[in-house]
Amino acid sequence: MIKKKVLCISAIFSIMVLSRLYSNPQPDSFENPFKKLMLEHAEKLKHEKASLTSVSEEDYFNSLTFANESIPTELTSVKQKLGKYLSKFSFKKQQSYQMHKQADKFLPQIAAILKSYGIPEDFKYVPLVESGLDPRVTSHKGAGGYWQFMPATARLYGLRVNAQVDDRVDFLKSTHAAARYLKSLYEEFGDWTLVAAAYNVGGGSLRASIRRQKESNYFKLRLNAETGSYVYKLVSVKEVIENPVKHGYRI
């Protein structure tokens, strides 16, 4: 009888000890080597992914061009502006495929006309930026049509603009006039990026900025906000049209 009581007490005591051990687990006496390797591998992959993303973005920006001319993306301000306008024309901001619809409809014809005048193909994006290729668009300054010609400039390059007729809304006539205008600007400035700027601000105004600042590099010139962002907009629209998936469009 006494023996049974002793055994019973021993069993109860053993249960109490085990229960206390499980309710207060002790730290491992050694670190699991496989766990350590897994953590190290995960950290390595994280750094590799970050590195690849950085290199990929750097390569992408370095690949951007306008009219076959490189863009100095090594300048922080240039890269920041490009990022800003690429984001602005992304699907996330636009939430529309209208640009691509207009591009599919008009850009092949514009490219062919520009080519016949020796104008770089990238200038086909000018009317997409200027008017969204909508001839009904007019500016508060009086610019109108696909290429947003001012009346005086339109007449200078062969378009009729009067109370009865406005050739600025004629797609073919206005595109030929724009090609003639762009060609004349290149004969003056000899640089296609400056030609784009001059198209926006006017040749006289750009000449004055170049003379006053003694600087002929578009990316270093201090220009008004619209002209200072113009080439960045052209490059960004070009990228969104040519690489839609990269910028959130499903085409």
mmCIF file of C-alpha atoms in Angstrom:
data_model
loop_
_atom_site.group_PDB
_atom_site.id
_atom_site.type_symbol
_atom_site.label_atom_id
_atom_site.label_comp_id
_atom_site.label_asym_id
_atom_site.label_seq_id
_atom_site.Cartn_x
_atom_site.Cartn_y
_atom_site.Cartn_z
ATOM 1 C CA MET A 1 0.000 0.000 0.000
ATOM 2 C CA ILE A 2 2.802 2.394 0.920
ATOM 3 C CA LYS A 3 4.618 1.393 -2.281
ATOM 4 C CA LYS A 4 1.562 2.303 -4.375
ATOM 5 C CA LYS A 5 1.292 5.711 -2.651
ATOM 6 C CA VAL A 6 4.978 6.440 -3.341
ATOM 7 C CA LEU A 7 4.571 5.522 -7.017
ATOM 8 C CA CYS A 8 1.483 7.705 -7.305
ATOM 9 C CA ILE A 9 3.214 10.700 -5.709
ATOM 10 C CA SER A 10 6.242 10.205 -8.013
ATOM 11 C CA ALA A 11 3.988 10.155 -11.076
ATOM 12 C CA ILE A 12 2.195 13.331 -10.005
ATOM 13 C CA PHE A 13 5.494 15.041 -9.311
ATOM 14 C CA SER A 14 6.847 14.018 -12.760
ATOM 15 C CA ILE A 15 3.727 15.394 -14.468
ATOM 16 C CA MET A 16 4.105 18.698 -12.581
ATOM 17 C CA VAL A 17 7.754 19.022 -13.613
ATOM 18 C CA LEU A 18 6.995 18.250 -17.281
ATOM 19 C CA SER A 19 4.072 20.665 -17.256
ATOM 20 C CA ARG A 20 6.299 23.454 -15.918
ATOM 21 C CA LEU A 21 8.924 22.745 -18.534
ATOM 22 C CA TYR A 22 6.425 22.944 -21.392
ATOM 23 C CA SER A 23 4.760 26.069 -20.026
ATOM 24 C CA ASN A 24 8.186 27.772 -19.812
ATOM 25 C CA PRO A 25 10.160 26.446 -22.796
ATOM 26 C CA GLN A 26 13.915 26.823 -22.494
ATOM 27 C CA PRO A 27 15.939 28.455 -25.246
ATOM 28 C CA ASP A 28 17.710 26.139 -27.627
ATOM 29 C CA SER A 29 21.201 25.365 -26.560
ATOM 30 C CA PHE A 30 22.345 25.874 -30.181
ATOM 31 C CA GLU A 31 21.107 27.745 -33.271
ATOM 32 C CA ASN A 32 19.533 25.696 -36.038
ATOM 33 C CA PRO A 33 22.171 25.781 -38.841
ATOM 34 C CA PHE A 34 19.550 25.360 -41.603
ATOM 35 C CA LYS A 35 17.551 28.308 -40.270
ATOM 36 C CA LYS A 36 20.668 30.451 -40.318
ATOM 37 C CA LEU A 37 21.481 29.470 -43.915
ATOM 38 C CA MET A 38 17.922 30.195 -45.038
ATOM 39 C CA LEU A 39 17.987 33.656 -43.453
ATOM 40 C CA GLU A 40 21.345 34.441 -45.051
ATOM 41 C CA HIS A 41 20.081 33.282 -48.467
ATOM 42 C CA ALA A 42 16.912 35.378 -48.165
ATOM 43 C CA GLU A 43 18.966 38.454 -47.301
ATOM 44 C CA LYS A 44 21.255 37.822 -50.277
ATOM 45 C CA LEU A 45 18.295 37.538 -52.661
ATOM 46 C CA LYS A 46 16.858 40.774 -51.274
ATOM 47 C CA HIS A 47 20.074 42.664 -52.015
ATOM 48 C CA GLU A 48 20.407 41.064 -55.470
ATOM 49 C CA LYS A 49 16.833 42.062 -56.360
ATOM 50 C CA ALA A 50 17.425 45.635 -55.244
ATOM 51 C CA SER A 51 20.635 45.750 -57.258
ATOM 52 C CA LEU A 52 18.960 44.359 -60.399
ATOM 53 C CA THR A 53 16.086 46.832 -60.109
ATOM 54 C CA SER A 54 18.517 49.710 -59.781
ATOM 55 C CA VAL A 55 20.612 48.587 -62.768
ATOM 56 C CA SER A 56 17.491 48.001 -64.865
ATOM 57 C CA GLU A 57 16.143 51.480 -64.141
ATOM 58 C CA GLU A 58 19.527 53.050 -64.826
ATOM 59 C CA ASP A 59 19.834 51.217 -68.149
ATOM 60 C CA TYR A 60 16.308 52.252 -69.113
ATOM 61 C CA PHE A 61 16.922 55.949 -68.504
ATOM 62 C CA ASN A 62 20.271 55.766 -70.297
ATOM 63 C CA SER A 63 18.533 54.245 -73.328
ATOM 64 C CA LEU A 64 16.135 57.179 -73.798
ATOM 65 C CA THR A 65 16.732 59.375 -76.840
ATOM 66 C CA PHE A 66 14.995 62.117 -78.762
ATOM 67 C CA ALA A 67 15.425 62.500 -82.526
ATOM 68 C CA ASN A 68 18.406 60.109 -82.348
ATOM 69 C CA GLU A 69 20.123 62.393 -79.843
ATOM 70 C CA SER A 70 21.072 61.127 -76.389
ATOM 71 C CA ILE A 71 19.557 62.616 -73.248
ATOM 72 C CA PRO A 72 21.953 63.523 -70.398
ATOM 73 C CA THR A 73 20.259 61.366 -67.758
ATOM 74 C CA GLU A 74 23.447 61.478 -65.707
ATOM 75 C CA LEU A 75 22.205 64.926 -64.621
ATOM 76 C CA THR A 76 19.965 64.488 -61.596
ATOM 77 C CA SER A 77 17.574 67.252 -62.664
ATOM 78 C CA VAL A 78 17.094 65.664 -66.098
ATOM 79 C CA LYS A 79 16.397 62.241 -64.645
ATOM 80 C CA GLN A 80 13.932 63.676 -62.129
ATOM 81 C CA LYS A 81 12.007 65.543 -64.836
ATOM 82 C CA LEU A 82 11.854 62.455 -67.027
ATOM 83 C CA GLY A 83 10.542 60.418 -64.106
ATOM 84 C CA LYS A 84 7.928 63.088 -63.429
ATOM 85 C CA TYR A 85 6.540 63.142 -66.969
ATOM 86 C CA LEU A 86 6.787 59.392 -67.529
ATOM 87 C CA SER A 87 4.606 59.066 -64.443
ATOM 88 C CA LYS A 88 2.240 61.787 -65.676
ATOM 89 C CA PHE A 89 1.580 59.979 -68.960
ATOM 90 C CA SER A 90 1.365 56.500 -67.413
ATOM 91 C CA PHE A 91 -1.929 54.630 -67.336
ATOM 92 C CA LYS A 92 -2.074 55.132 -63.575
ATOM 93 C CA LYS A 93 -2.487 58.878 -64.136
ATOM 94 C CA GLN A 94 -4.257 58.926 -67.509
ATOM 95 C CA GLN A 95 -6.710 56.072 -66.927
ATOM 96 C CA SER A 96 -7.416 56.218 -70.675
ATOM 97 C CA TYR A 97 -6.310 54.630 -73.947
ATOM 98 C CA GLN A 98 -7.205 57.722 -75.981
ATOM 99 C CA MET A 99 -3.565 58.608 -76.726
ATOM 100 C CA HIS A 100 -2.947 55.156 -78.165
ATOM 101 C CA LYS A 101 -6.109 55.262 -80.267
ATOM 102 C CA GLN A 102 -5.101 58.604 -81.762
ATOM 103 C CA ALA A 103 -1.537 57.396 -82.244
ATOM 104 C CA ASP A 104 -2.658 54.297 -84.146
ATOM 105 C CA LYS A 105 -4.874 56.414 -86.378
ATOM 106 C CA PHE A 106 -2.545 59.296 -87.247
ATOM 107 C CA LEU A 107 1.116 58.624 -86.419
ATOM 108 C CA PRO A 108 1.986 56.365 -89.391
ATOM 109 C CA GLN A 109 0.827 59.077 -91.840
ATOM 110 C CA ILE A 110 2.662 61.812 -89.912
ATOM 111 C CA ALA A 111 5.873 59.754 -89.836
ATOM 112 C CA ALA A 112 5.741 59.222 -93.600
ATOM 113 C CA ILE A 113 5.283 62.952 -94.285
ATOM 114 C CA LEU A 114 8.072 63.951 -91.891
ATOM 115 C CA LYS A 115 10.412 61.413 -93.482
ATOM 116 C CA SER A 116 9.813 62.948 -96.913
ATOM 117 C CA TYR A 117 11.184 66.239 -95.513
ATOM 118 C CA GLY A 118 14.117 64.631 -93.680
ATOM 119 C CA ILE A 119 12.596 65.271 -90.248
ATOM 120 C CA PRO A 120 13.344 62.699 -87.477
ATOM 121 C CA GLU A 121 10.394 60.419 -86.790
ATOM 122 C CA ASP A 122 10.185 61.428 -83.115
ATOM 123 C CA PHE A 123 8.597 64.725 -84.186
ATOM 124 C CA LYS A 124 5.427 62.808 -84.981
ATOM 125 C CA TYR A 125 4.684 63.062 -81.244
ATOM 126 C CA VAL A 126 4.498 66.874 -81.375
ATOM 127 C CA PRO A 127 0.779 67.063 -82.325
ATOM 128 C CA LEU A 128 -0.014 64.366 -79.760
ATOM 129 C CA VAL A 129 1.477 66.599 -77.057
ATOM 130 C CA GLU A 130 0.166 69.837 -78.558
ATOM 131 C CA SER A 131 -3.461 68.914 -79.205
ATOM 132 C CA GLY A 132 -3.939 65.227 -78.462
ATOM 133 C CA LEU A 133 -4.441 65.083 -82.267
ATOM 134 C CA ASP A 134 -7.789 66.795 -81.817
ATOM 135 C CA PRO A 135 -8.144 69.632 -84.385
ATOM 136 C CA ARG A 136 -10.844 71.334 -82.301
ATOM 137 C CA VAL A 137 -8.348 72.276 -79.561
ATOM 138 C CA THR A 138 -7.474 75.971 -79.373
ATOM 139 C CA SER A 139 -5.226 77.804 -76.933
ATOM 140 C CA HIS A 140 -5.951 81.067 -75.144
ATOM 141 C CA LYS A 141 -3.241 82.664 -77.280
ATOM 142 C CA GLY A 142 -4.971 81.705 -80.528
ATOM 143 C CA ALA A 143 -3.035 78.587 -81.539
ATOM 144 C CA GLY A 144 -5.207 75.969 -83.186
ATOM 145 C CA GLY A 145 -5.480 72.742 -85.152
ATOM 146 C CA TYR A 146 -3.545 69.482 -84.970
ATOM 147 C CA TRP A 147 -0.153 71.199 -84.699
ATOM 148 C CA GLN A 148 -1.358 74.227 -82.721
ATOM 149 C CA PHE A 149 -0.140 76.810 -85.198
ATOM 150 C CA MET A 150 -0.492 80.493 -84.414
ATOM 151 C CA PRO A 151 -2.324 82.194 -87.316
ATOM 152 C CA ALA A 152 0.722 84.218 -88.465
ATOM 153 C CA THR A 153 3.044 81.170 -88.443
ATOM 154 C CA ALA A 154 0.427 79.075 -90.243
ATOM 155 C CA ARG A 155 0.167 81.649 -93.051
ATOM 156 C CA LEU A 156 3.965 81.922 -93.259
ATOM 157 C CA TYR A 157 4.147 78.196 -94.069
ATOM 158 C CA GLY A 158 1.367 78.112 -96.629
ATOM 159 C CA LEU A 159 -1.848 77.631 -94.663
ATOM 160 C CA ARG A 160 -4.961 79.735 -95.114
ATOM 161 C CA VAL A 161 -6.397 81.142 -91.899
ATOM 162 C CA ASN A 162 -9.278 83.542 -92.291
ATOM 163 C CA ALA A 163 -12.982 83.924 -91.501
ATOM 164 C CA GLN A 164 -13.924 81.367 -94.162
ATOM 165 C CA VAL A 165 -11.093 78.809 -94.108
ATOM 166 C CA ASP A 166 -8.755 77.452 -91.467
ATOM 167 C CA ASP A 167 -6.249 74.993 -92.911
ATOM 168 C CA ARG A 168 -4.857 74.328 -89.445
ATOM 169 C CA VAL A 169 -7.666 71.784 -88.962
ATOM 170 C CA ASP A 170 -6.794 70.034 -92.239
ATOM 171 C CA PHE A 171 -4.662 67.076 -91.204
ATOM 172 C CA LEU A 172 -2.564 66.695 -94.365
ATOM 173 C CA LYS A 173 -2.087 70.397 -95.118
ATOM 174 C CA SER A 174 -1.140 71.258 -91.539
ATOM 175 C CA THR A 175 1.290 68.332 -91.276
ATOM 176 C CA HIS A 176 3.118 69.388 -94.454
ATOM 177 C CA ALA A 177 3.254 72.951 -93.122
ATOM 178 C CA ALA A 178 4.637 71.708 -89.788
ATOM 179 C CA ALA A 179 7.328 69.719 -91.600
ATOM 180 C CA ARG A 180 8.376 72.834 -93.534
ATOM 181 C CA TYR A 181 8.480 74.824 -90.312
ATOM 182 C CA LEU A 182 10.545 72.198 -88.479
ATOM 183 C CA LYS A 183 12.983 72.013 -91.382
ATOM 184 C CA SER A 184 13.477 75.794 -91.344
ATOM 185 C CA LEU A 185 14.086 75.717 -87.577
ATOM 186 C CA TYR A 186 16.769 73.040 -88.011
ATOM 187 C CA GLU A 187 18.492 75.148 -90.664
ATOM 188 C CA GLU A 188 18.715 77.866 -88.044
ATOM 189 C CA PHE A 189 19.565 75.954 -84.849
ATOM 190 C CA GLY A 190 21.262 72.799 -86.180
ATOM 191 C CA ASP A 191 20.080 70.739 -83.215
ATOM 192 C CA TRP A 192 16.827 68.770 -83.134
ATOM 193 C CA THR A 193 16.261 69.204 -79.408
ATOM 194 C CA LEU A 194 16.528 72.973 -79.832
ATOM 195 C CA VAL A 195 14.167 72.685 -82.818
ATOM 196 C CA ALA A 196 11.549 71.116 -80.538
ATOM 197 C CA ALA A 197 12.018 73.912 -78.006
ATOM 198 C CA ALA A 198 11.798 76.561 -80.734
ATOM 199 C CA TYR A 199 8.611 74.989 -82.070
ATOM 200 C CA ASN A 200 7.072 75.503 -78.655
ATOM 201 C CA VAL A 201 8.368 78.947 -77.707
ATOM 202 C CA GLY A 202 9.186 80.454 -81.111
ATOM 203 C CA GLY A 203 12.556 80.838 -82.817
ATOM 204 C CA GLY A 204 13.038 84.476 -81.795
ATOM 205 C CA SER A 205 12.426 83.820 -78.121
ATOM 206 C CA LEU A 206 14.778 80.822 -78.074
ATOM 207 C CA ARG A 207 17.506 82.786 -79.877
ATOM 208 C CA ALA A 208 17.231 85.485 -77.241
ATOM 209 C CA SER A 209 17.572 82.943 -74.392
ATOM 210 C CA ILE A 210 20.622 81.349 -76.010
ATOM 211 C CA ARG A 211 22.270 84.737 -76.601
ATOM 212 C CA ARG A 212 21.483 86.048 -73.124
ATOM 213 C CA GLN A 213 22.579 82.921 -71.266
ATOM 214 C CA LYS A 214 25.465 82.041 -73.604
ATOM 215 C CA GLU A 215 24.220 78.464 -73.495
ATOM 216 C CA SER A 216 22.964 76.345 -76.401
ATOM 217 C CA ASN A 217 22.260 73.087 -74.574
ATOM 218 C CA TYR A 218 18.497 72.706 -74.108
ATOM 219 C CA PHE A 219 18.953 70.707 -70.922
ATOM 220 C CA LYS A 220 21.003 73.505 -69.337
ATOM 221 C CA LEU A 221 19.008 76.486 -70.593
ATOM 222 C CA ARG A 222 16.694 78.322 -68.200
ATOM 223 C CA LEU A 223 13.412 78.503 -70.090
ATOM 224 C CA ASN A 224 9.806 79.174 -69.183
ATOM 225 C CA ALA A 225 8.029 76.254 -67.503
ATOM 226 C CA GLU A 226 6.184 75.091 -70.626
ATOM 227 C CA THR A 227 9.209 75.134 -72.925
ATOM 228 C CA GLY A 228 11.498 73.787 -70.208
ATOM 229 C CA SER A 229 9.306 70.696 -69.928
ATOM 230 C CA TYR A 230 8.463 70.340 -73.634
ATOM 231 C CA VAL A 231 11.145 67.852 -74.696
ATOM 232 C CA TYR A 232 10.535 65.793 -71.554
ATOM 233 C CA LYS A 233 6.855 65.553 -72.514
ATOM 234 C CA LEU A 234 7.739 64.472 -76.054
ATOM 235 C CA VAL A 235 10.124 61.787 -74.801
ATOM 236 C CA SER A 236 7.592 60.571 -72.232
ATOM 237 C CA VAL A 237 4.729 60.349 -74.734
ATOM 238 C CA LYS A 238 7.050 58.528 -77.130
ATOM 239 C CA GLU A 239 7.913 55.986 -74.441
ATOM 240 C CA VAL A 240 4.284 55.485 -73.379
ATOM 241 C CA ILE A 241 3.242 54.866 -76.998
ATOM 242 C CA GLU A 242 6.186 52.629 -77.908
ATOM 243 C CA ASN A 243 6.425 50.731 -74.593
ATOM 244 C CA PRO A 244 2.845 50.766 -73.261
ATOM 245 C CA VAL A 245 3.084 47.690 -71.012
ATOM 246 C CA LYS A 246 6.053 49.143 -69.126
ATOM 247 C CA HIS A 247 3.888 52.139 -68.234
ATOM 248 C CA GLY A 248 0.774 50.283 -67.160
ATOM 249 C CA TYR A 249 -1.172 50.018 -70.414
ATOM 250 C CA ARG A 250 -2.556 46.664 -71.568
ATOM 251 C CA ILE A 251 -2.268 46.732 -75.326
#
